[in-house]
Coordinates of C-alpha atoms in Angstrom, one line a residue:
M156 CA 16.3 18.0 -29.1
K157 CA 14.7 18.2 -25.6
K158 CA 16.9 17.0 -22.7
A159 CA 15.6 14.9 -19.8
T160 CA 17.2 13.4 -16.7
V161 CA 15.5 10.6 -14.8
I162 CA 16.7 9.9 -11.2
G163 CA 16.4 6.4 -9.9
L164 CA 17.2 3.2 -11.8
G165 CA 14.2 1.2 -10.6
R166 CA 11.2 -0.1 -12.5
S167 CA 9.5 3.4 -12.4
G168 CA 12.7 5.2 -13.5
I169 CA 13.4 2.8 -16.4
A170 CA 9.8 3.1 -17.6
A171 CA 10.0 6.9 -17.4
A172 CA 13.2 6.9 -19.4
K173 CA 11.8 4.7 -22.1
L174 CA 8.7 6.9 -22.4
L175 CA 10.8 10.0 -22.7
I176 CA 13.0 8.5 -25.4
K177 CA 9.8 7.5 -27.3
H178 CA 8.6 11.1 -27.2
G179 CA 11.8 12.6 -28.6
Y180 CA 13.9 13.4 -25.5
T181 CA 17.6 12.8 -25.1
V182 CA 17.6 10.9 -21.8
T183 CA 20.1 10.5 -19.0
L184 CA 19.2 8.0 -16.2
S185 CA 21.1 8.8 -13.0
D186 CA 21.4 6.6 -9.9
S187 CA 23.6 7.1 -6.8
N188 CA 24.1 3.4 -6.4
N189 CA 26.5 1.0 -8.2
S190 CA 26.6 -2.8 -8.3
P191 CA 27.2 -5.6 -10.8
S192 CA 23.4 -6.0 -11.4
L193 CA 23.0 -2.3 -12.1
E194 CA 25.9 -2.5 -14.5
I195 CA 24.1 -5.2 -16.5
Q196 CA 21.0 -3.0 -16.6
K197 CA 23.1 -0.1 -17.7
Q198 CA 24.4 -2.0 -20.7
Q199 CA 20.9 -3.0 -21.7
L200 CA 19.5 0.5 -21.4
E201 CA 22.3 2.0 -23.3
T202 CA 21.4 -0.1 -26.3
L203 CA 18.1 1.8 -26.3
G204 CA 19.9 5.1 -26.5
I205 CA 19.6 5.9 -22.7
N206 CA 22.7 7.4 -21.1
V207 CA 23.1 5.7 -17.7
K208 CA 25.2 7.2 -14.9
L209 CA 25.8 5.0 -11.9
G210 CA 27.3 6.2 -8.6
D211 CA 26.2 9.6 -9.8
K212 CA 25.6 12.7 -7.6
F213 CA 23.1 14.5 -9.8
T214 CA 23.5 18.2 -10.4
P215 CA 20.9 20.0 -12.5
T216 CA 22.2 21.9 -15.5
T217 CA 20.2 22.5 -18.7
E218 CA 17.5 19.9 -18.5
D219 CA 14.1 20.6 -20.0
I220 CA 12.6 18.1 -17.6
I221 CA 13.6 16.0 -14.5
V222 CA 11.6 13.0 -13.6
V223 CA 12.0 11.5 -10.1
S224 CA 11.4 7.9 -9.1
P225 CA 9.2 7.5 -6.0
G226 CA 12.0 6.3 -3.7
V227 CA 14.0 9.5 -4.2
P228 CA 13.2 12.2 -1.5
W229 CA 11.5 15.2 -3.0
D230 CA 13.3 17.7 -0.9
I231 CA 16.9 16.8 -1.6
E232 CA 19.1 19.7 -2.4
P233 CA 19.6 19.1 -6.2
L234 CA 15.8 18.9 -6.7
V235 CA 15.2 22.0 -4.7
R236 CA 17.8 23.8 -6.8
A237 CA 16.3 22.4 -10.0
R238 CA 12.8 23.8 -9.1
A239 CA 14.4 27.1 -8.2
M240 CA 16.0 27.1 -11.7
G241 CA 12.6 26.7 -13.3
I242 CA 13.3 23.2 -14.6
D243 CA 10.1 21.1 -15.0
T244 CA 10.7 18.7 -12.1
I245 CA 8.1 16.0 -11.6
G246 CA 7.5 12.4 -10.5
E247 CA 7.1 9.3 -12.6
M248 CA 3.3 9.3 -11.9
E249 CA 2.9 12.9 -13.1
L250 CA 4.8 12.0 -16.3
A251 CA 2.5 9.0 -16.9
W252 CA -0.6 11.2 -16.4
R253 CA 0.5 13.6 -19.1
Y254 CA 0.2 10.8 -21.6
L255 CA -2.8 8.9 -20.1
Q256 CA -5.2 11.7 -19.1
G257 CA -7.5 10.8 -21.9
I258 CA -8.7 7.6 -20.1
P259 CA -10.4 7.4 -16.6
W260 CA -8.4 6.8 -13.5
V261 CA -9.3 5.5 -10.0
A262 CA -6.6 6.6 -7.6
I263 CA -6.5 5.0 -4.2
T264 CA -4.3 6.2 -1.3
G265 CA -4.0 5.7 2.4
T266 CA -1.7 4.5 5.1
N267 CA -3.3 1.0 5.2
G268 CA -6.0 -0.7 3.2
K269 CA -5.1 0.6 -0.2
T270 CA -3.7 -2.6 -1.7
T271 CA -6.8 -4.7 -0.8
T272 CA -9.1 -1.9 -2.0
T273 CA -7.2 -1.6 -5.2
A274 CA -7.2 -5.3 -5.9
L275 CA -10.8 -5.8 -5.1
T276 CA -11.8 -2.8 -7.2
D277 CA -9.8 -4.2 -10.1
A278 CA -11.6 -7.6 -9.7
I279 CA -15.0 -5.9 -9.7
F280 CA -14.3 -3.9 -12.8
K281 CA -13.1 -7.0 -14.6
A282 CA -16.2 -9.0 -13.5
A283 CA -18.2 -6.2 -15.2
G284 CA -16.4 -6.8 -18.4
L285 CA -14.4 -3.6 -18.2
E286 CA -10.8 -3.5 -19.3
T287 CA -8.6 -2.4 -16.4
I288 CA -4.9 -2.3 -15.5
A289 CA -3.6 -1.8 -12.0
C290 CA -0.5 0.4 -11.5
G291 CA 1.5 2.3 -9.0
N292 CA 2.3 0.3 -5.9
I293 CA 0.5 -2.7 -7.4
G294 CA 0.9 -4.1 -10.9
F295 CA 2.7 -2.0 -13.5
A296 CA 4.7 1.2 -13.2
A297 CA 2.4 4.0 -14.5
C298 CA 4.8 4.9 -17.3
E299 CA 4.7 1.3 -18.5
L300 CA 1.1 1.9 -19.3
A301 CA 1.8 5.1 -21.1
L302 CA 4.3 3.2 -23.3
L303 CA 1.4 0.9 -24.3
E304 CA -0.6 3.9 -25.6
M305 CA -3.8 2.7 -24.0
K306 CA -7.0 4.3 -25.2
S307 CA -10.0 2.7 -23.5
A308 CA -9.2 1.0 -20.3
W309 CA -9.7 2.2 -16.7
I310 CA -6.5 2.7 -14.7
I311 CA -6.8 1.5 -11.1
A312 CA -3.8 3.2 -9.4
E313 CA -2.6 2.5 -5.8
L314 CA -0.6 5.7 -4.9
S315 CA 1.7 6.2 -2.0
S316 CA 2.5 9.6 -0.5
Y317 CA 5.9 9.3 -2.3
Q318 CA 4.1 9.2 -5.7
I319 CA 1.6 11.9 -4.9
E320 CA 3.9 14.6 -3.6
S321 CA 5.6 14.9 -7.0
T322 CA 2.3 15.2 -9.0
F323 CA 0.7 18.5 -10.0
T324 CA -1.9 18.0 -12.7
L325 CA -3.1 14.4 -11.9
K326 CA -6.9 14.5 -11.8
P327 CA -8.5 11.1 -11.3
Q328 CA -12.2 10.5 -12.0
I329 CA -12.4 8.9 -8.5
G330 CA -10.1 9.5 -5.6
V331 CA -10.2 7.3 -2.5
W332 CA -8.6 7.8 0.9
T333 CA -8.6 4.6 3.0
T334 CA -6.9 5.5 6.3
L335 CA -4.5 7.9 7.9
T336 CA -2.0 7.0 10.6
P337 CA 1.5 8.3 11.2
D338 CA 3.9 6.7 8.7
H339 CA 6.9 7.7 6.5
L340 CA 7.7 10.4 9.0
A341 CA 11.4 10.1 8.4
R342 CA 10.7 11.5 4.9
H343 CA 7.6 13.8 5.5
K344 CA 8.6 15.0 9.0
T345 CA 5.1 15.6 10.4
V346 CA 1.7 13.9 10.2
D347 CA 0.2 17.2 8.9
K348 CA 2.5 17.3 6.0
Y349 CA 1.9 13.6 5.3
A350 CA -1.9 14.1 5.4
E351 CA -1.7 17.2 3.2
I352 CA 0.1 15.2 0.5
K353 CA -2.8 12.7 0.4
A354 CA -5.4 15.4 0.6
K355 CA -4.0 17.0 -2.6
L356 CA -4.9 13.8 -4.5
L357 CA -8.5 13.9 -3.3
R358 CA -8.9 17.7 -4.0
N359 CA -7.9 17.0 -7.6
S360 CA -10.4 14.1 -8.0
Q361 CA -13.8 14.5 -9.6
Y362 CA -15.4 12.3 -7.0
Q363 CA -14.0 11.5 -3.5
I364 CA -14.6 8.5 -1.3
F365 CA -13.5 8.4 2.4
N366 CA -13.4 5.7 5.0
G367 CA -15.5 7.4 7.6
D368 CA -14.5 4.8 10.3
D369 CA -10.9 6.0 10.3
R370 CA -10.5 8.3 13.3
Y371 CA -8.5 10.9 11.5
L372 CA -10.6 11.0 8.4
H373 CA -13.9 11.0 10.3
D374 CA -12.9 14.3 11.9
L375 CA -12.4 15.8 8.5
G376 CA -16.1 15.3 7.5
D377 CA -17.5 18.6 8.7
S378 CA -14.8 20.7 7.0
D379 CA -13.7 20.3 3.4
W380 CA -15.4 17.1 2.2
R381 CA -19.1 17.3 2.8
D382 CA -19.9 16.5 -0.9
A383 CA -17.8 13.3 -0.8
T384 CA -19.0 9.7 -0.6
W385 CA -18.4 8.5 3.0
T386 CA -18.4 4.9 4.2
S387 CA -19.0 3.2 7.5
V388 CA -19.4 -0.3 8.8
Q389 CA -21.2 1.2 11.8
G390 CA -24.3 2.2 9.9
Q391 CA -25.8 5.2 8.1
E392 CA -26.1 7.3 11.3
Y393 CA -22.3 7.4 11.6
L394 CA -21.7 8.8 8.1
Q395 CA -20.2 12.2 7.6
G396 CA -21.3 14.5 4.9
N397 CA -24.7 13.8 3.3
P398 CA -25.8 10.4 4.9
E399 CA -28.1 9.8 1.9
S400 CA -25.1 9.6 -0.5
G401 CA -22.9 7.2 1.5
V402 CA -22.1 3.5 1.6
W403 CA -22.8 1.6 4.8
I404 CA -23.8 -1.7 6.3
E405 CA -27.4 -2.3 7.5
D406 CA -28.8 -5.7 8.5
D407 CA -25.7 -7.4 7.0
W408 CA -26.3 -5.7 3.6
V409 CA -23.9 -3.3 1.9
M410 CA -26.0 -0.2 1.1
F411 CA -25.2 2.4 -1.5
R412 CA -27.4 5.5 -1.3
G413 CA -30.2 3.5 0.3
E414 CA -29.9 0.6 -2.3
K415 CA -29.1 -2.9 -1.3
V416 CA -26.0 -4.0 -3.3
L417 CA -24.8 -7.3 -1.8
Q418 CA -24.6 -9.1 1.5
A419 CA -21.6 -8.0 3.6
D420 CA -20.6 -11.6 4.5
S421 CA -20.0 -12.3 0.8
L422 CA -16.4 -11.1 1.4
K423 CA -14.4 -14.1 2.9
M424 CA -11.5 -12.0 4.2
P425 CA -11.5 -11.6 8.0
G426 CA -11.6 -8.4 10.0
E427 CA -13.7 -5.2 10.2
H428 CA -11.0 -3.4 8.3
N429 CA -11.7 -5.6 5.3
L430 CA -15.4 -4.7 5.5
Q431 CA -14.3 -1.1 5.3
N432 CA -12.2 -1.9 2.2
L433 CA -15.3 -3.6 0.7
L434 CA -17.5 -0.5 1.3
M435 CA -14.9 1.7 -0.5
A436 CA -14.6 -0.7 -3.4
V437 CA -18.4 -0.8 -3.7
G438 CA -18.5 3.0 -3.7
I439 CA -16.0 3.1 -6.5
A440 CA -17.9 0.5 -8.6
K441 CA -21.3 2.2 -8.2
L442 CA -19.8 5.6 -9.1
A443 CA -18.4 4.0 -12.2
G444 CA -21.9 2.6 -13.1
I445 CA -21.3 -1.1 -12.5
E446 CA -24.3 -3.4 -11.9
N447 CA -24.8 -5.0 -8.5
S448 CA -24.6 -8.5 -10.0
S449 CA -21.1 -8.0 -11.2
I450 CA -20.1 -6.5 -7.8
A451 CA -21.5 -9.5 -5.9
S452 CA -19.9 -12.0 -8.2
A453 CA -16.5 -10.4 -7.9
V454 CA -16.6 -10.1 -4.2
A455 CA -17.7 -13.7 -3.6
N456 CA -14.8 -14.9 -5.6
F457 CA -12.1 -12.5 -4.4
P458 CA -9.2 -14.5 -2.9
G459 CA -7.5 -11.7 -1.0
V460 CA -4.1 -10.1 -1.4
A461 CA -0.7 -11.7 -1.0
H462 CA 1.1 -10.6 2.2
R463 CA -2.0 -9.1 3.8
L464 CA -3.6 -11.6 6.2
E465 CA -2.8 -14.2 3.6
Y466 CA -3.6 -17.8 4.7
I467 CA -0.5 -20.0 4.0
C468 CA -1.2 -23.4 5.5
T469 CA -2.5 -25.4 8.5
Y470 CA 0.2 -27.3 10.4
Q471 CA -0.6 -29.4 13.4
G472 CA -4.0 -27.8 13.6
V473 CA -2.6 -24.2 13.6
D474 CA -3.2 -21.7 10.8
Y475 CA -0.1 -19.9 9.5
I476 CA -0.9 -16.4 8.2
N477 CA 1.3 -14.0 6.3
D478 CA 0.7 -10.3 7.1
S479 CA 4.1 -9.1 5.9
K480 CA 2.6 -6.0 4.4
A481 CA 1.8 -4.7 8.0
T482 CA 4.8 -2.4 8.0
N483 CA 3.6 -0.1 10.7
Y484 CA 2.0 -0.3 14.2
D485 CA -1.5 0.5 13.0
A486 CA -1.5 -2.1 10.2
A487 CA -0.1 -4.7 12.6
D488 CA -2.7 -3.9 15.2
V489 CA -5.4 -4.4 12.5
G490 CA -3.9 -7.7 11.5
L491 CA -3.6 -9.1 15.0
S492 CA -7.1 -7.9 15.8
A493 CA -8.5 -9.8 12.8
V494 CA -7.2 -13.3 13.7
K495 CA -8.4 -15.8 16.3
A496 CA -6.8 -15.9 19.8
P497 CA -4.6 -17.1 21.2
A498 CA -2.0 -16.3 18.6
I499 CA 1.7 -16.7 18.3
L500 CA 3.0 -13.3 16.8
I501 CA 6.1 -12.9 14.8
A502 CA 7.1 -9.2 14.7
G503 CA 10.2 -7.0 14.1
G504 CA 12.4 -5.7 11.3
A505 CA 13.4 -2.1 10.7
A506 CA 11.4 -0.1 13.2
K507 CA 9.4 3.0 12.2
E508 CA 8.3 6.0 14.2
G509 CA 4.7 6.0 15.4
D510 CA 2.3 5.4 18.2
D511 CA 2.5 1.7 19.3
L512 CA 0.1 1.8 22.3
A513 CA -3.0 0.3 20.6
W514 CA -0.8 -2.5 19.1
L515 CA 0.8 -3.3 22.4
D516 CA -2.7 -3.4 24.0
T517 CA -3.9 -5.9 21.4
I518 CA -0.8 -8.0 21.9
N519 CA -1.6 -8.2 25.6
Q520 CA -5.1 -9.3 24.8
K521 CA -4.5 -11.8 22.0
A522 CA -0.9 -13.0 21.8
A523 CA 0.1 -16.1 23.7
A524 CA 3.8 -15.4 22.8
V525 CA 5.7 -13.0 20.7
L526 CA 8.8 -13.9 18.6
L527 CA 11.0 -10.9 17.7
I528 CA 13.2 -10.8 14.6
G529 CA 15.5 -8.2 13.0
D530 CA 16.9 -4.9 14.1
A531 CA 13.9 -4.0 16.2
G532 CA 14.1 -7.1 18.4
T533 CA 15.6 -5.4 21.5
Q534 CA 13.6 -2.2 21.1
F535 CA 10.3 -4.2 20.8
A536 CA 11.2 -6.4 23.8
D537 CA 11.8 -3.3 25.9
R538 CA 8.4 -1.8 24.8
L539 CA 6.5 -5.0 25.5
R540 CA 8.0 -5.4 29.0
S541 CA 7.2 -1.7 29.7
V542 CA 3.5 -2.6 29.3
G543 CA 3.7 -5.8 31.4
Y544 CA 4.1 -8.3 28.5
T545 CA 6.9 -10.7 29.2
N546 CA 6.2 -13.9 27.2
L547 CA 8.6 -12.9 24.4
E548 CA 11.8 -14.2 22.8
I549 CA 14.3 -12.5 20.5
V550 CA 14.9 -15.1 17.8
E551 CA 16.6 -12.8 15.3
T552 CA 15.7 -14.6 12.0
M553 CA 12.6 -15.7 10.2
A554 CA 13.8 -19.3 10.1
N555 CA 14.2 -19.4 13.8
A556 CA 10.8 -17.7 14.3
V557 CA 8.9 -20.3 12.2
T558 CA 10.6 -23.2 13.9
R559 CA 10.0 -21.8 17.4
S560 CA 6.4 -20.8 16.6
S561 CA 5.4 -24.4 15.8
Q562 CA 6.7 -25.4 19.2
L563 CA 5.0 -22.6 21.1
A564 CA 1.7 -23.0 19.2
Q565 CA 1.4 -26.5 20.6
K566 CA 2.4 -25.4 24.1
Y567 CA -0.2 -22.7 24.3
Q568 CA -2.8 -24.3 22.0
A569 CA -2.7 -21.4 19.7
K570 CA -5.2 -21.0 16.9
V571 CA -2.8 -19.0 14.6
V572 CA 0.8 -18.2 13.9
L573 CA 0.8 -14.7 12.5
L574 CA 3.7 -12.9 10.8
S575 CA 2.7 -9.2 11.3
P576 CA 6.0 -7.3 11.7
A577 CA 4.9 -3.7 12.4
C578 CA 8.2 -2.8 10.7
A579 CA 9.8 -2.1 7.4
S580 CA 11.7 -5.1 5.9
F581 CA 15.0 -3.4 4.8
D582 CA 17.2 -4.7 7.7
Q583 CA 17.0 -8.3 6.4
Y584 CA 15.0 -8.2 3.1
D585 CA 14.8 -6.2 0.0
S586 CA 11.0 -5.7 0.4
F587 CA 8.0 -6.8 2.5
E588 CA 7.1 -9.2 -0.4
Q589 CA 10.5 -11.0 -0.1
R590 CA 10.0 -11.2 3.7
G591 CA 6.5 -12.7 3.2
D592 CA 7.8 -15.1 0.5
D593 CA 10.4 -16.3 3.0
F594 CA 7.8 -16.9 5.6
R595 CA 5.6 -18.8 3.1
Q596 CA 8.5 -21.1 2.1
L597 CA 9.5 -21.8 5.6
C598 CA 5.9 -22.7 6.5
Q599 CA 5.7 -25.0 3.5
N600 CA 8.9 -26.6 4.6
L601 CA 7.2 -27.6 7.9
L602 CA 4.5 -29.4 5.9
Q603 CA 7.1 -31.0 3.7
E604 CA 8.9 -32.4 6.8
V605 CA 5.6 -34.1 7.9
R606 CA 5.1 -35.6 4.4
E607 CA 8.6 -37.1 4.4

């Protein structure tokens, strides 16, 4: 019997282990962590015939295949040794592809914008009557879909660099690259390596779509990607590649290869970046053969994405907006640029490397006050003061930030209180979703206090 090891006891790892068991492997699931909740999971998985090792320092031996969860760094010593030994070492996404390559995939990657583009694409396909399932960073783990033995649906996959770097044969019908800014450098070391991982996905795709308004991607246009579909909110004249084959805005219409598809203001989400996301979703839909009426209907009814410029409530005339998914400087800059000024900004968490100058400039222009939470509080305060911004407070927790924001919003007649952290969440929360949920609940508590 074939032998497999899966590293990482998360959703992806569990799905991979179940898929391998189903296809005749003897499976060991290894995780370096140990906790009471993991012990419960271990007991449940062992009833399925999966051997679970907690607190395990994995060492490759005689495996036929090793499957790595996205959160496990690809260059750790045991994996390097496994590859040198000739063991088939792959990621969870690659494993899923091996069992799902008979159906069409749309694969969307990028530093920012991929979740909104993925969700909007999924909504358009569904409006056209197509069966779709979203997976990757949104929806299901890919191996969960493989367990369902799907035969006819479209897979709409949001893929991070972590998921792409451990794929080798994944060949989507349509590959999309939304943006590129420095991120995940603690893992990938350099921007060039980070970019090359994403480029691999596009090279392996039958059709490619690029956001031509992204500064980095725009500069690629005259090199490897002239046959791709390029998008621009700035008009046809700004398109890279063949301008006749792009997607652009002209006289408030979204144009695809010279054809009017829908009016650009049909999308109710604020910000130029969301118009960029719209153009990419329209490009995907048209390449998939979807009619304009279905595209227009889906866009007009699209509610947006949780934790990305998500409207929560209006309290004392001020809109409270959750942008917890803004986990880097570029995303936070986009979020703050999209809302009305003056704004009260809540930022901070576990800081990342990157260029913060554009974000700091936008704060100077639009933020009446900044409230800083989490481990990055002191670091961010120093950076803000270094560019002449002094109306800031280190409040440490989200609860303190929401309470103080309601006071400052009235003082400065702010239009918006915006949570847009520019940081990872792992100092105080398990995920950006949990951070955004906490903000949402605290905002709703403000409304509840008024009702009582």
